């Protein structure tokens, strides 16, 4: 008789805490994919069932909840994590128990785990293109501001390298704020920005602080057309939290925006909105959370098992038509081929896509080919629409 047992998976995205807005969108992206898979008959007739826990954005909770999913619930595959500090908390758990984490968030690179699949952008898929775009259109003097944890330190180091290796490149300042920074913290930073007059600001602020930074910038009367904030983390989820117009004119590099111009993307957004309404704004982290569940289901269908040894060979090298374009998991790096894009926030809070890669770009998480000129020529055919 055919096996009709449900397939249980774990989900670790937060509903409360600093980055809960974007993590809620990741949970709904995951839920949406699970809904689609089950509506189409499940995986060979087996229903996909998620156990969703809320770690409240605290790394120690991600670790203990991953232990709980693996040991108490006997779950073999976990979808989850936004902040790199939370991924690093789950990594030893999946490595110890031979389980799999699928991680749908851009991050700082310089990592490989045999037990993680990375479906968000590595620095050669967003940071390199942002450095290229900003230095060509605005200048080479950058002011770095980030939240106080590992991703911003590392992402700022990489951005600094990309800027400083260009003639005239300069780091004007590098400042960090607590994850729970308040209005006063950001007004002091914006005063400093006003004094120092960089060509652009690179923000690695995450979660709730993002709104405060952009609103403090707008309140100070600074002009995004002349000195914009450029970011890899400010997506539609954060923009939707801001006062109207606080985000307008600022720039983000990401493999996906809602405005990606394809029938597949438009249909996917329509199906999502029919089911979930507008409780969240779809964004790059939502999209990665969505397509990685479909990649898992496809591999699971081929392997017939979620046991890592049987599943992984079918996941590695697998491809899927995602809303951003056709993605592929690289067997060597466990990272994903993605489509770098540069977007600027328009009056309506949607990103206008200013430049995009004509081809998928494989991740190079250790930046083996560390030369920005080489990036743009070798990997990326960025369009050149003026900012
Ligand atoms: C991040 O912490 N990877 C955004």
CSV table of N, CA and C in Angstrom, one decimal, residues 173-270:
chain,number,residue,atom,x,y,z
A,173,UNK,N,32.6,57.0,7.7
A,173,UNK,CA,32.4,56.6,9.1
A,173,UNK,C,31.8,55.2,9.1
A,174,UNK,N,31.9,54.6,10.2
A,174,UNK,CA,31.2,53.3,10.4
A,174,UNK,C,30.6,53.3,11.8
A,175,UNK,N,29.3,53.2,11.9
A,175,UNK,CA,28.6,53.3,13.2
A,175,UNK,C,27.7,52.2,13.3
A,176,UNK,N,27.5,51.7,14.6
A,176,UNK,CA,26.6,50.6,14.9
A,176,UNK,C,25.6,51.1,16.0
A,177,UNK,N,24.4,50.6,15.9
A,177,UNK,CA,23.4,50.9,16.9
A,177,UNK,C,22.8,49.6,17.4
A,178,UNK,N,22.3,49.6,18.7
A,178,UNK,CA,21.7,48.4,19.2
A,178,UNK,C,20.6,47.9,18.4
A,179,UNK,N,20.3,46.6,18.4
A,179,UNK,CA,19.1,46.1,17.7
A,179,UNK,C,17.9,46.8,18.1
A,180,UNK,N,17.8,47.2,19.3
A,180,UNK,CA,16.5,47.9,19.8
A,180,UNK,C,16.8,49.4,19.9
A,181,UNK,N,17.6,50.0,19.0
A,181,UNK,CA,17.9,51.4,19.0
A,181,UNK,C,16.6,52.2,18.9
A,182,UNK,N,16.7,53.5,19.5
A,182,UNK,CA,15.5,54.3,19.5
A,182,UNK,C,15.7,55.5,18.6
A,183,UNK,N,14.7,56.4,18.6
A,183,UNK,CA,14.7,57.6,17.7
A,183,UNK,C,16.0,58.4,18.0
A,184,UNK,N,16.3,58.6,19.3
A,184,UNK,CA,17.5,59.4,19.6
A,184,UNK,C,18.8,58.9,19.0
A,185,UNK,N,18.9,57.6,19.1
A,185,UNK,CA,20.1,57.0,18.5
A,185,UNK,C,20.3,57.3,17.0
A,186,UNK,N,19.1,57.3,16.3
A,186,UNK,CA,19.2,57.5,14.9
A,186,UNK,C,19.3,59.0,14.6
A,187,UNK,N,18.7,59.9,15.4
A,187,UNK,CA,18.9,61.3,15.1
A,187,UNK,C,20.3,61.7,15.3
A,188,UNK,N,21.0,61.1,16.2
A,188,UNK,CA,22.4,61.4,16.4
A,188,UNK,C,23.2,61.0,15.2
A,189,UNK,N,22.9,59.8,14.6
A,189,UNK,CA,23.6,59.3,13.4
A,189,UNK,C,23.3,60.2,12.2
A,190,UNK,N,22.1,60.6,12.1
A,190,UNK,CA,21.7,61.5,10.9
A,190,UNK,C,22.4,62.8,11.0
A,191,UNK,N,22.5,63.4,12.3
A,191,UNK,CA,23.3,64.6,12.4
A,191,UNK,C,24.7,64.5,11.9
A,192,UNK,N,25.3,63.3,12.3
A,192,UNK,CA,26.7,63.1,11.9
A,192,UNK,C,26.8,62.9,10.4
A,193,UNK,N,25.8,62.3,9.8
A,193,UNK,CA,25.7,62.1,8.3
A,193,UNK,C,25.7,63.5,7.7
A,194,UNK,N,24.9,64.4,8.2
A,194,UNK,CA,24.7,65.8,7.7
A,194,UNK,C,26.0,66.5,7.8
A,195,UNK,N,26.8,66.3,8.9
A,195,UNK,CA,28.1,67.0,9.0
A,195,UNK,C,29.1,66.4,8.0
A,196,UNK,N,29.1,65.1,7.8
A,196,UNK,CA,30.2,64.5,7.1
A,196,UNK,C,29.9,64.5,5.6
A,197,UNK,N,28.6,64.6,5.2
A,197,UNK,CA,28.3,64.7,3.7
A,197,UNK,C,28.9,63.6,2.9
A,198,UNK,N,28.6,62.4,3.1
A,198,UNK,CA,29.1,61.3,2.3
A,198,UNK,C,28.4,61.4,0.9
A,199,UNK,N,28.9,60.5,-0.1
A,199,UNK,CA,28.2,60.4,-1.3
A,199,UNK,C,26.9,59.6,-1.2
A,200,UNK,N,27.0,58.5,-0.3
A,200,UNK,CA,25.8,57.7,0.0
A,200,UNK,C,26.0,57.0,1.3
A,201,UNK,N,24.9,56.5,1.8
A,201,UNK,CA,24.9,55.8,3.1
A,201,UNK,C,24.7,54.4,2.8
A,202,UNK,N,25.4,53.5,3.4
A,202,UNK,CA,25.2,52.0,3.3
A,202,UNK,C,24.6,51.6,4.6
A,203,UNK,N,23.3,51.1,4.6
A,203,UNK,CA,22.6,50.7,5.8
A,203,UNK,C,22.6,49.2,5.9
A,204,UNK,N,23.1,48.7,7.0
A,204,UNK,CA,22.9,47.3,7.3
A,204,UNK,C,22.1,47.2,8.6
A,205,UNK,N,21.2,48.2,8.8
A,205,UNK,CA,20.3,48.2,9.9
A,205,UNK,C,19.2,47.2,9.6
A,206,UNK,N,18.8,46.4,10.6
A,206,UNK,CA,17.7,45.4,10.3
A,206,UNK,C,16.5,45.7,11.2
A,207,UNK,N,15.3,45.1,10.7
A,207,UNK,CA,14.1,45.1,11.5
A,207,UNK,C,13.6,46.5,11.8
A,208,UNK,N,13.1,46.6,13.1
A,208,UNK,CA,12.4,47.9,13.5
A,208,UNK,C,13.2,49.1,13.3
A,209,UNK,N,14.5,49.0,13.5
A,209,UNK,CA,15.4,50.2,13.5
A,209,UNK,C,15.3,50.8,12.1
A,210,UNK,N,15.0,50.0,11.0
A,210,UNK,CA,15.1,50.5,9.7
A,210,UNK,C,14.1,51.7,9.5
A,211,UNK,N,12.9,51.6,10.0
A,211,UNK,CA,12.0,52.7,9.9
A,211,UNK,C,12.5,54.0,10.5
A,212,UNK,N,13.1,53.8,11.7
A,212,UNK,CA,13.6,54.9,12.5
A,212,UNK,C,14.8,55.6,11.7
A,213,UNK,N,15.6,54.9,11.1
A,213,UNK,CA,16.7,55.5,10.3
A,213,UNK,C,16.2,56.3,9.2
A,214,UNK,N,15.3,55.7,8.4
A,214,UNK,CA,14.8,56.4,7.2
A,214,UNK,C,13.9,57.6,7.6
A,215,UNK,N,13.2,57.5,8.7
A,215,UNK,CA,12.4,58.6,9.1
A,215,UNK,C,13.2,59.8,9.7
A,216,UNK,N,14.3,59.4,10.4
A,216,UNK,CA,15.2,60.4,10.9
A,216,UNK,C,15.9,61.1,9.8
A,217,UNK,N,16.2,60.4,8.7
A,217,UNK,CA,16.9,61.0,7.5
A,217,UNK,C,15.9,62.0,6.9
A,218,UNK,N,14.6,61.6,6.7
A,218,UNK,CA,13.6,62.4,6.1
A,218,UNK,C,13.4,63.7,7.0
A,219,UNK,N,13.3,63.5,8.3
A,219,UNK,CA,13.0,64.6,9.2
A,219,UNK,C,14.2,65.6,9.1
A,220,UNK,N,15.4,65.2,8.9
A,220,UNK,CA,16.5,66.1,8.8
A,220,UNK,C,16.6,66.8,7.5
A,221,UNK,N,15.7,66.5,6.6
A,221,UNK,CA,15.6,67.2,5.3
A,221,UNK,C,16.7,66.8,4.3
A,222,UNK,N,17.3,65.7,4.5
A,222,UNK,CA,18.3,65.2,3.6
A,222,UNK,C,17.6,64.7,2.3
A,223,UNK,N,18.4,64.8,1.2
A,223,UNK,CA,17.8,64.6,-0.2
A,223,UNK,C,18.3,63.2,-0.8
A,224,UNK,N,17.4,62.3,-0.9
A,224,UNK,CA,17.8,61.0,-1.5
A,224,UNK,C,18.3,61.0,-2.9
A,225,UNK,N,17.9,62.1,-3.6
A,225,UNK,CA,18.3,62.2,-5.0
A,225,UNK,C,19.8,62.5,-5.1
A,226,UNK,N,20.3,63.1,-4.0
A,226,UNK,CA,21.7,63.5,-4.0
A,226,UNK,C,22.6,62.5,-3.1
A,227,UNK,N,22.0,62.0,-2.0
A,227,UNK,CA,22.8,61.3,-1.1
A,227,UNK,C,21.9,60.1,-0.5
A,228,UNK,N,21.6,59.1,-1.3
A,228,UNK,CA,20.6,58.2,-0.8
A,228,UNK,C,21.1,57.2,0.2
A,229,UNK,N,20.2,56.5,0.8
A,229,UNK,CA,20.6,55.3,1.6
A,229,UNK,C,20.5,54.1,0.7
A,230,UNK,N,21.6,53.3,0.7
A,230,UNK,CA,21.6,52.1,-0.1
A,230,UNK,C,21.7,50.9,0.9
A,231,UNK,N,20.9,49.9,0.6
A,231,UNK,CA,20.8,48.8,1.5
A,231,UNK,C,20.6,47.4,0.9
A,232,UNK,N,20.9,46.4,1.6
A,232,UNK,CA,20.6,45.0,1.2
A,232,UNK,C,19.5,44.4,2.0
A,233,UNK,N,19.1,45.1,3.0
A,233,UNK,CA,18.1,44.5,4.0
A,233,UNK,C,16.8,45.3,3.9
A,234,UNK,N,16.8,46.5,3.4
A,234,UNK,CA,15.5,47.3,3.4
A,234,UNK,C,14.7,46.8,2.2
A,235,UNK,N,13.7,46.0,2.5
A,235,UNK,CA,12.8,45.5,1.4
A,235,UNK,C,11.4,46.0,1.6
A,236,UNK,N,10.5,45.4,0.8
A,236,UNK,CA,9.1,45.9,0.9
A,236,UNK,C,8.5,45.8,2.3
A,237,UNK,N,9.0,44.8,3.1
A,237,UNK,CA,8.4,44.6,4.5
A,237,UNK,C,8.8,45.8,5.3
A,238,UNK,N,10.0,46.3,5.3
A,238,UNK,CA,10.4,47.4,6.1
A,238,UNK,C,9.8,48.7,5.6
A,239,UNK,N,9.8,48.8,4.2
A,239,UNK,CA,9.2,50.1,3.6
A,239,UNK,C,7.8,50.3,4.1
A,240,UNK,N,7.0,49.1,4.2
A,240,UNK,CA,5.6,49.3,4.5
A,240,UNK,C,5.4,49.7,5.9
A,241,UNK,N,6.4,49.7,6.7
A,241,UNK,CA,6.3,50.2,8.1
A,241,UNK,C,6.6,51.7,8.3
A,242,UNK,N,7.1,52.3,7.2
A,242,UNK,CA,7.6,53.7,7.3
A,242,UNK,C,6.5,54.7,7.0
A,243,UNK,N,6.7,55.9,7.5
A,243,UNK,CA,5.8,57.0,7.2
A,243,UNK,C,5.8,57.1,5.7
A,244,UNK,N,4.7,57.5,5.1
A,244,UNK,CA,4.7,57.7,3.6
A,244,UNK,C,5.8,58.6,3.2
A,245,UNK,N,6.5,58.3,2.2
A,245,UNK,CA,7.6,59.1,1.5
A,245,UNK,C,8.9,59.0,2.3
A,246,UNK,N,9.0,58.4,3.5
A,246,UNK,CA,10.3,58.3,4.1
A,246,UNK,C,11.3,57.4,3.3
A,247,UNK,N,10.7,56.4,2.6
A,247,UNK,CA,11.6,55.5,1.9
A,247,UNK,C,11.8,56.0,0.4
A,248,UNK,N,11.0,56.9,-0.1
A,248,UNK,CA,11.0,57.2,-1.5
A,248,UNK,C,12.4,57.7,-1.9
A,249,UNK,N,12.9,57.2,-3.0
A,249,UNK,CA,14.2,57.6,-3.6
A,249,UNK,C,15.4,56.8,-3.1
A,250,UNK,N,15.2,56.0,-2.0
A,250,UNK,CA,16.3,55.2,-1.5
A,250,UNK,C,16.5,53.9,-2.3
A,251,UNK,N,17.6,53.3,-2.1
A,251,UNK,CA,18.0,52.2,-3.1
A,251,UNK,C,18.3,50.9,-2.3
A,252,UNK,N,17.9,49.8,-2.9
A,252,UNK,CA,18.2,48.4,-2.3
A,252,UNK,C,18.6,47.5,-3.5
A,253,UNK,N,19.6,46.6,-3.1
A,253,UNK,CA,19.9,45.6,-4.1
A,253,UNK,C,19.4,44.3,-3.6
A,254,UNK,N,18.7,43.5,-4.4
A,254,UNK,CA,18.0,42.3,-4.0
A,254,UNK,C,17.7,41.4,-5.3
A,255,UNK,N,17.6,40.1,-5.1
A,255,UNK,CA,17.3,39.3,-6.3
A,255,UNK,C,15.8,39.4,-6.7
A,256,UNK,N,15.0,39.9,-5.8
A,256,UNK,CA,13.6,39.9,-6.1
A,256,UNK,C,12.9,41.2,-5.5
A,257,UNK,N,12.1,41.8,-6.3
A,257,UNK,CA,11.2,42.8,-5.8
A,257,UNK,C,9.8,42.4,-6.4
A,258,UNK,N,8.7,42.9,-5.7
A,258,UNK,CA,7.4,42.6,-6.2
A,258,UNK,C,7.2,43.0,-7.7
A,259,UNK,N,8.0,44.0,-8.1
A,259,UNK,CA,7.8,44.6,-9.4
A,259,UNK,C,8.6,43.8,-10.5
A,260,UNK,N,9.2,42.7,-10.2
A,260,UNK,CA,9.8,41.9,-11.2
A,260,UNK,C,8.8,41.6,-12.3
A,261,UNK,N,9.2,41.9,-13.6
A,261,UNK,CA,8.3,42.0,-14.7
A,261,UNK,C,8.2,40.6,-15.4
A,262,UNK,N,7.5,39.7,-14.8
A,262,UNK,CA,7.3,38.4,-15.5
A,262,UNK,C,5.9,37.9,-15.2
A,263,UNK,N,5.3,37.1,-16.1
A,263,UNK,CA,4.0,36.6,-15.9
A,263,UNK,C,4.0,35.7,-14.7
A,264,UNK,N,5.1,34.9,-14.6
A,264,UNK,CA,5.1,33.9,-13.4
A,264,UNK,C,5.1,34.7,-12.1
A,265,UNK,N,5.8,35.8,-12.0
A,265,UNK,CA,5.7,36.6,-10.8
A,265,UNK,C,4.4,37.2,-10.5
A,266,UNK,N,3.8,37.8,-11.6
A,266,UNK,CA,2.5,38.4,-11.4
A,266,UNK,C,1.4,37.4,-11.0
A,267,UNK,N,1.5,36.2,-11.6
A,267,UNK,CA,0.5,35.2,-11.2
A,267,UNK,C,0.7,34.7,-9.8
A,268,UNK,N,2.0,34.5,-9.4
A,268,UNK,CA,2.3,34.1,-8.0
A,268,UNK,C,1.8,35.1,-7.0
A,269,UNK,N,2.0,36.4,-7.3
A,269,UNK,CA,1.5,37.5,-6.4
A,269,UNK,C,0.0,37.4,-6.3
A,270,UNK,N,-0.7,37.2,-7.4
A,270,UNK,CA,-2.1,37.2,-7.4
A,270,UNK,C,-2.7,36.0,-6.6
